CSV table of C-alpha atoms in Angstrom, one decimal:
chain,number,residue,atom,x,y,z
A,18,MET,CA,0.0,0.0,0.0
A,19,PRO,CA,1.4,3.4,-0.8
A,20,THR,CA,2.4,5.8,1.9
A,21,THR,CA,2.7,9.6,1.9
A,22,GLU,CA,5.9,11.2,2.9
A,23,PHE,CA,5.9,14.6,4.4
A,24,THR,CA,7.1,17.3,2.0
A,25,GLU,CA,6.0,20.5,3.6
A,26,SER,CA,5.7,22.0,7.1
A,27,CYS,CA,2.9,23.9,8.7
A,28,LEU,CA,3.5,27.5,8.2
A,29,ALA,CA,1.5,28.7,11.2
A,30,PRO,CA,3.6,29.9,14.1
A,31,ALA,CA,1.9,27.4,16.4
A,32,CYS,CA,0.6,24.2,14.6
A,33,PHE,CA,0.2,21.1,16.7
A,34,ILE,CA,-0.4,17.4,16.2
A,35,ASP,CA,-2.2,15.5,19.0
A,36,SER,CA,-0.5,12.1,18.6
A,37,HIS,CA,-2.9,10.3,20.9
A,38,CYS,CA,-6.5,11.2,21.6
A,39,HIS,CA,-9.7,9.0,22.0
A,40,LEU,CA,-12.1,11.2,20.1
A,41,ASP,CA,-14.6,8.4,20.1
A,42,ALA,CA,-15.0,8.9,23.8
A,43,VAL,CA,-15.1,12.8,23.7
A,44,ASP,CA,-18.6,14.2,24.2
A,45,GLY,CA,-19.6,16.9,21.7
A,46,VAL,CA,-16.5,16.0,19.6
A,47,ALA,CA,-17.4,18.1,16.6
A,48,GLU,CA,-17.5,21.3,18.7
A,49,LYS,CA,-14.4,20.4,20.6
A,50,LEU,CA,-12.5,19.7,17.4
A,51,ALA,CA,-13.5,23.1,16.0
A,52,GLN,CA,-12.2,24.7,19.2
A,53,ALA,CA,-9.0,22.8,19.1
A,54,ARG,CA,-8.4,23.7,15.4
A,55,ALA,CA,-9.0,27.3,16.3
A,56,GLN,CA,-6.1,27.0,18.7
A,57,GLY,CA,-3.7,25.6,16.1
A,58,ILE,CA,-4.2,21.9,16.8
A,59,ALA,CA,-4.4,20.7,13.2
A,60,GLN,CA,-4.2,16.9,13.2
A,61,PHE,CA,-5.3,14.1,15.6
A,62,ILE,CA,-4.4,10.4,15.8
A,63,VAL,CA,-7.1,8.3,17.3
A,64,PRO,CA,-6.1,4.8,18.5
A,65,GLY,CA,-8.3,1.7,18.5
A,66,ILE,CA,-8.6,-0.4,21.6
A,67,GLU,CA,-10.5,-3.5,20.6
A,68,PRO,CA,-12.1,-4.9,17.4
A,69,ASP,CA,-15.7,-4.0,18.4
A,70,GLN,CA,-14.6,-0.4,18.8
A,71,TRP,CA,-12.6,0.0,15.6
A,72,PRO,CA,-15.7,1.0,13.4
A,73,GLN,CA,-16.2,4.0,15.7
A,74,VAL,CA,-12.5,5.0,15.2
A,75,ILE,CA,-12.6,4.4,11.5
A,76,GLY,CA,-15.7,6.5,11.2
A,77,LEU,CA,-13.9,9.5,12.6
A,78,ASN,CA,-11.5,9.5,9.7
A,79,SER,CA,-11.9,13.0,8.2
A,80,GLU,CA,-10.0,16.1,7.5
A,81,GLY,CA,-7.1,16.0,10.0
A,82,VAL,CA,-8.3,13.0,11.9
A,83,PHE,CA,-6.6,9.6,11.4
A,84,CYS,CA,-7.0,6.2,12.9
A,85,ALA,CA,-4.7,3.7,14.4
A,86,LEU,CA,-6.0,0.1,15.1
A,87,GLY,CA,-5.0,-2.4,17.7
A,88,THR,CA,-6.1,-4.3,20.8
A,89,HIS,CA,-5.3,-2.6,24.1
A,90,PRO,CA,-4.0,-4.9,26.8
A,91,TRP,CA,-7.0,-4.3,29.0
A,92,TYR,CA,-9.3,-5.8,26.3
A,93,VAL,CA,-7.3,-8.8,25.1
A,94,ASN,CA,-9.4,-11.9,25.0
A,95,ASN,CA,-8.4,-14.2,22.1
A,96,PRO,CA,-5.0,-13.0,20.7
A,97,GLU,CA,-5.1,-15.2,17.6
A,98,GLN,CA,-8.5,-14.2,16.5
A,99,GLU,CA,-7.9,-10.5,17.3
A,100,ALA,CA,-4.7,-10.6,15.3
A,101,ARG,CA,-6.5,-12.1,12.3
A,102,SER,CA,-9.1,-9.3,12.6
A,103,LEU,CA,-6.3,-6.7,12.8
A,104,ALA,CA,-4.5,-8.2,9.7
A,105,ALA,CA,-7.7,-7.8,7.7
A,106,ALA,CA,-8.4,-4.3,9.0
A,107,ILE,CA,-4.9,-3.1,8.1
A,108,VAL,CA,-5.4,-4.0,4.5
A,109,GLN,CA,-8.9,-2.6,4.3
A,110,HIS,CA,-8.6,0.6,6.3
A,111,SER,CA,-4.9,1.7,6.0
A,112,PRO,CA,-4.4,2.9,9.6
A,113,VAL,CA,-1.5,5.2,10.3
A,114,ALA,CA,-0.2,3.0,13.1
A,115,ILE,CA,-0.9,-0.2,15.1
A,116,GLY,CA,-2.2,0.8,18.5
A,117,GLU,CA,-3.0,1.1,21.2
A,118,ILE,CA,-1.2,-2.0,22.2
A,119,GLY,CA,1.2,-3.0,25.0
A,120,LEU,CA,1.3,-4.5,28.5
A,121,ASP,CA,-0.4,-3.5,31.7
A,122,PHE,CA,0.5,-5.5,34.8
A,123,TYR,CA,-1.0,-3.1,37.3
A,124,GLN,CA,-2.9,-5.0,40.0
A,125,GLY,CA,-5.9,-3.0,41.1
A,126,ARG,CA,-9.5,-3.6,41.9
A,127,VAL,CA,-10.2,-4.3,38.2
A,128,SER,CA,-8.6,-7.5,37.0
A,129,ARG,CA,-6.6,-7.4,33.9
A,130,PRO,CA,-6.0,-10.2,31.3
A,131,ALA,CA,-3.4,-12.7,32.3
A,132,LYS,CA,0.2,-11.7,31.6
A,133,ASP,CA,0.8,-14.6,29.2
A,134,ILE,CA,-2.3,-13.6,27.1
A,135,GLN,CA,-1.2,-9.9,27.0
A,136,ILE,CA,2.3,-11.0,25.9
A,137,ASP,CA,1.0,-13.3,23.2
A,138,SER,CA,-1.3,-10.5,21.9
A,139,LEU,CA,1.5,-7.9,21.9
A,140,ASN,CA,3.9,-10.3,20.0
A,141,ARG,CA,1.3,-11.0,17.3
A,142,GLN,CA,0.5,-7.3,16.9
A,143,MET,CA,4.2,-6.3,16.8
A,144,ALA,CA,4.7,-8.9,14.1
A,145,LEU,CA,1.9,-7.3,12.0
A,146,ALA,CA,3.5,-3.9,12.5
A,147,ASP,CA,6.8,-5.4,11.3
A,148,GLN,CA,5.1,-7.0,8.3
A,149,HIS,CA,3.3,-3.9,7.2
A,150,GLY,CA,5.9,-1.3,8.0
A,151,LEU,CA,3.7,0.5,10.5
A,152,PRO,CA,4.7,2.3,13.7
A,153,VAL,CA,3.2,1.2,17.0
A,154,ILE,CA,1.5,3.2,19.8
A,155,LEU,CA,2.5,1.5,23.1
A,156,HIS,CA,0.8,1.4,26.5
A,157,GLY,CA,3.1,0.2,29.3
A,158,VAL,CA,2.2,0.1,33.0
A,159,LYS,CA,4.2,-1.8,35.6
A,160,ALA,CA,5.7,-3.8,32.7
A,161,HIS,CA,8.6,-1.9,31.3
A,162,ASN,CA,11.1,-4.8,31.5
A,163,GLU,CA,8.8,-7.2,29.7
A,164,LEU,CA,7.8,-4.6,27.2
A,165,LEU,CA,11.4,-3.7,26.4
A,166,GLN,CA,12.3,-7.4,25.8
A,167,ILE,CA,9.5,-7.8,23.3
A,168,LEU,CA,10.5,-4.6,21.5
A,169,LYS,CA,14.0,-5.9,21.1
A,170,LYS,CA,12.7,-8.8,19.1
A,171,PHE,CA,11.3,-6.4,16.4
A,172,PRO,CA,14.2,-4.1,15.6
A,173,ARG,CA,12.6,-2.8,12.4
A,174,VAL,CA,9.5,-1.5,14.2
A,175,CYS,CA,9.4,2.0,15.6
A,176,GLY,CA,6.8,3.8,17.6
A,177,VAL,CA,5.9,5.8,20.6
A,178,VAL,CA,5.5,5.0,24.3
A,179,HIS,CA,2.4,7.0,25.0
A,180,ALA,CA,1.8,8.9,28.2
A,181,PHE,CA,5.3,8.2,29.4
A,182,SER,CA,5.7,8.7,33.1
A,183,GLY,CA,8.8,6.7,34.0
A,184,SER,CA,12.3,7.6,35.0
A,185,LEU,CA,15.1,8.9,32.8
A,186,GLN,CA,16.8,5.5,33.1
A,187,ILE,CA,13.7,3.8,31.6
A,188,ALA,CA,13.3,6.5,29.0
A,189,GLU,CA,16.9,5.9,27.8
A,190,GLN,CA,16.2,2.2,27.3
A,191,TYR,CA,13.3,3.0,24.9
A,192,LEU,CA,15.4,5.7,23.2
A,193,ALA,CA,18.1,3.1,22.6
A,194,LEU,CA,15.6,1.1,20.6
A,195,GLY,CA,14.6,4.1,18.5
A,196,TYR,CA,11.3,4.9,20.2
A,197,CYS,CA,9.7,8.3,20.8
A,198,LEU,CA,8.1,9.2,24.1
A,199,GLY,CA,4.6,10.8,24.4
A,200,ALA,CA,4.3,13.8,26.6
A,201,GLY,CA,0.8,14.5,27.8
A,202,PRO,CA,-1.1,16.2,30.7
A,203,LEU,CA,0.8,14.1,33.3
A,204,VAL,CA,3.7,16.5,32.9
A,205,LEU,CA,1.5,19.3,34.2
A,206,GLN,CA,1.1,17.5,37.5
A,207,SER,CA,4.7,16.4,37.9
A,208,PRO,CA,7.7,18.7,38.0
A,209,LYS,CA,9.8,15.5,38.2
A,210,LEU,CA,8.4,14.2,34.9
A,211,GLN,CA,9.0,17.6,33.3
A,212,GLN,CA,12.7,17.3,34.3
A,213,VAL,CA,12.8,13.8,32.6
A,214,PHE,CA,11.4,15.3,29.4
A,215,ARG,CA,13.8,18.3,29.7
A,216,GLN,CA,16.7,15.8,29.4
A,217,LEU,CA,15.5,13.9,26.4
A,218,PRO,CA,16.7,14.5,22.9
A,219,MET,CA,14.3,17.0,21.3
A,220,SER,CA,14.0,14.6,18.3
A,221,ARG,CA,12.2,12.0,20.4
A,222,ILE,CA,9.3,13.9,22.0
A,223,VAL,CA,5.8,13.9,20.6
A,224,LEU,CA,2.8,15.6,22.1
A,225,GLU,CA,-0.5,14.1,23.1
A,226,THR,CA,-3.6,14.6,25.3
A,227,ASP,CA,-5.0,11.0,25.7
A,228,ALA,CA,-8.3,12.9,25.8
A,229,PRO,CA,-10.6,12.6,27.5
A,230,PHE,CA,-8.9,10.3,30.0
A,231,MET,CA,-6.2,12.7,31.2
A,232,ALA,CA,-8.3,15.8,31.2
A,233,ASN,CA,-6.6,18.9,32.8
A,234,LYS,CA,-9.2,21.4,33.8
A,235,SER,CA,-6.8,24.2,34.1
A,236,ALA,CA,-5.8,23.8,30.4
A,237,GLY,CA,-9.0,23.4,28.5
A,238,GLY,CA,-11.9,23.8,30.7
A,239,ASP,CA,-14.5,21.4,29.4
A,240,ASN,CA,-12.4,20.6,26.3
A,241,PRO,CA,-9.6,18.1,27.0
A,242,LEU,CA,-8.1,18.6,23.6
A,243,LEU,CA,-6.9,22.1,24.5
A,244,ALA,CA,-4.5,20.7,27.1
A,245,LEU,CA,-2.0,20.0,24.3
A,246,ARG,CA,-1.0,23.7,24.1
A,247,GLU,CA,-0.4,23.8,27.9
A,248,VAL,CA,1.7,20.7,27.7
A,249,ALA,CA,3.8,22.2,25.0
A,250,GLU,CA,4.2,25.5,27.0
A,251,ALA,CA,5.3,23.7,30.1
A,252,LEU,CA,7.9,21.6,28.4
A,253,ALA,CA,9.2,24.5,26.3
A,254,THR,CA,9.6,26.5,29.5
A,255,ALA,CA,11.4,23.5,31.2
A,256,ARG,CA,13.8,23.3,28.3
A,257,ALA,CA,14.2,27.1,28.1
A,258,ILE,CA,13.5,27.3,24.4
A,259,PRO,CA,10.8,29.3,22.5
A,260,LEU,CA,7.4,27.6,22.3
A,261,ALA,CA,7.5,27.9,18.5
A,262,SER,CA,10.8,26.0,18.3
A,263,PHE,CA,9.5,23.3,20.7
A,264,THR,CA,6.2,22.9,18.8
A,265,GLN,CA,7.9,22.7,15.4
A,266,ALA,CA,10.3,19.9,16.7
A,267,CYS,CA,7.5,17.9,18.2
A,268,ARG,CA,5.4,18.3,15.0
A,269,GLU,CA,8.3,17.1,12.8
A,270,ASN,CA,8.9,14.2,15.1
A,271,THR,CA,5.3,13.1,14.7
A,272,GLN,CA,5.4,13.6,11.0
A,273,ARG,CA,8.5,11.4,10.7
A,274,LEU,CA,7.1,8.7,12.9
A,275,PHE,CA,3.6,8.5,11.4
A,276,SER,CA,4.6,8.7,7.7
A,277,ARG,CA,1.1,7.9,6.5
A,278,LEU,CA,-0.2,11.2,7.7
A,279,PRO,CA,-0.7,13.5,4.7
A,280,ALA,CA,1.5,16.6,4.4
A,281,LYS,CA,-1.4,18.8,4.8
A,282,TYR,CA,-2.9,21.0,7.5
A,283,LEU,CA,-6.1,22.9,7.9
A,284,PRO,CA,-6.1,26.4,6.5
A,285,GLN,CA,-5.2,29.0,9.1
């Protein structure tokens, strides 16, 4: 399947890409998208979380909105069947990435699928990403060691660890494998995390909101998509660089990673 390489940059002084937002779960999404676009947020990547939800994500594909498809570790049930469904959906719908996939070993009140089932699912979905030359959008909670070991098996696959909240030491292990790290509203609540992102190579940071699940009321009021600008402002300040320079670098990182995104932005 053909892919589109980026050949142009956004000419607006502030033009953002939200690399991870669940628009299918955002109330009043049309109005909130319009508000976000008015603030310079031009493109949005919407990850899938399970096969039954993929049609909603695919249905959002429109000007500036693009889908990724995958089975989230919370929703893994039958890895073999889910991988077959994903293989067919990749061919039919040309997602920009495989995701949201990964491992979540957090033990809380809500039980998660067994570790071996999650690992089986991730291996199958990583293999599909490798086969189709697609990046992956990764979810990793209490499972960094296991996640890193699986990623090492697929050296041709690149991607992003979304909503990264780990230490600099863990970050450096993902960087060594060629992965980017997603900076979202968590950085607004954690000066320590801001310092981690301050020390990362600028070429490895992408911006996200994870809307509506990490809503930050101080940033966007009732519109979680508007938190993206505040995340960018906080990290630009932490790195002591102009917002425009930080935004441009993050945008170019996202363009490079998700090469199926068209080189086109909404008119300003």
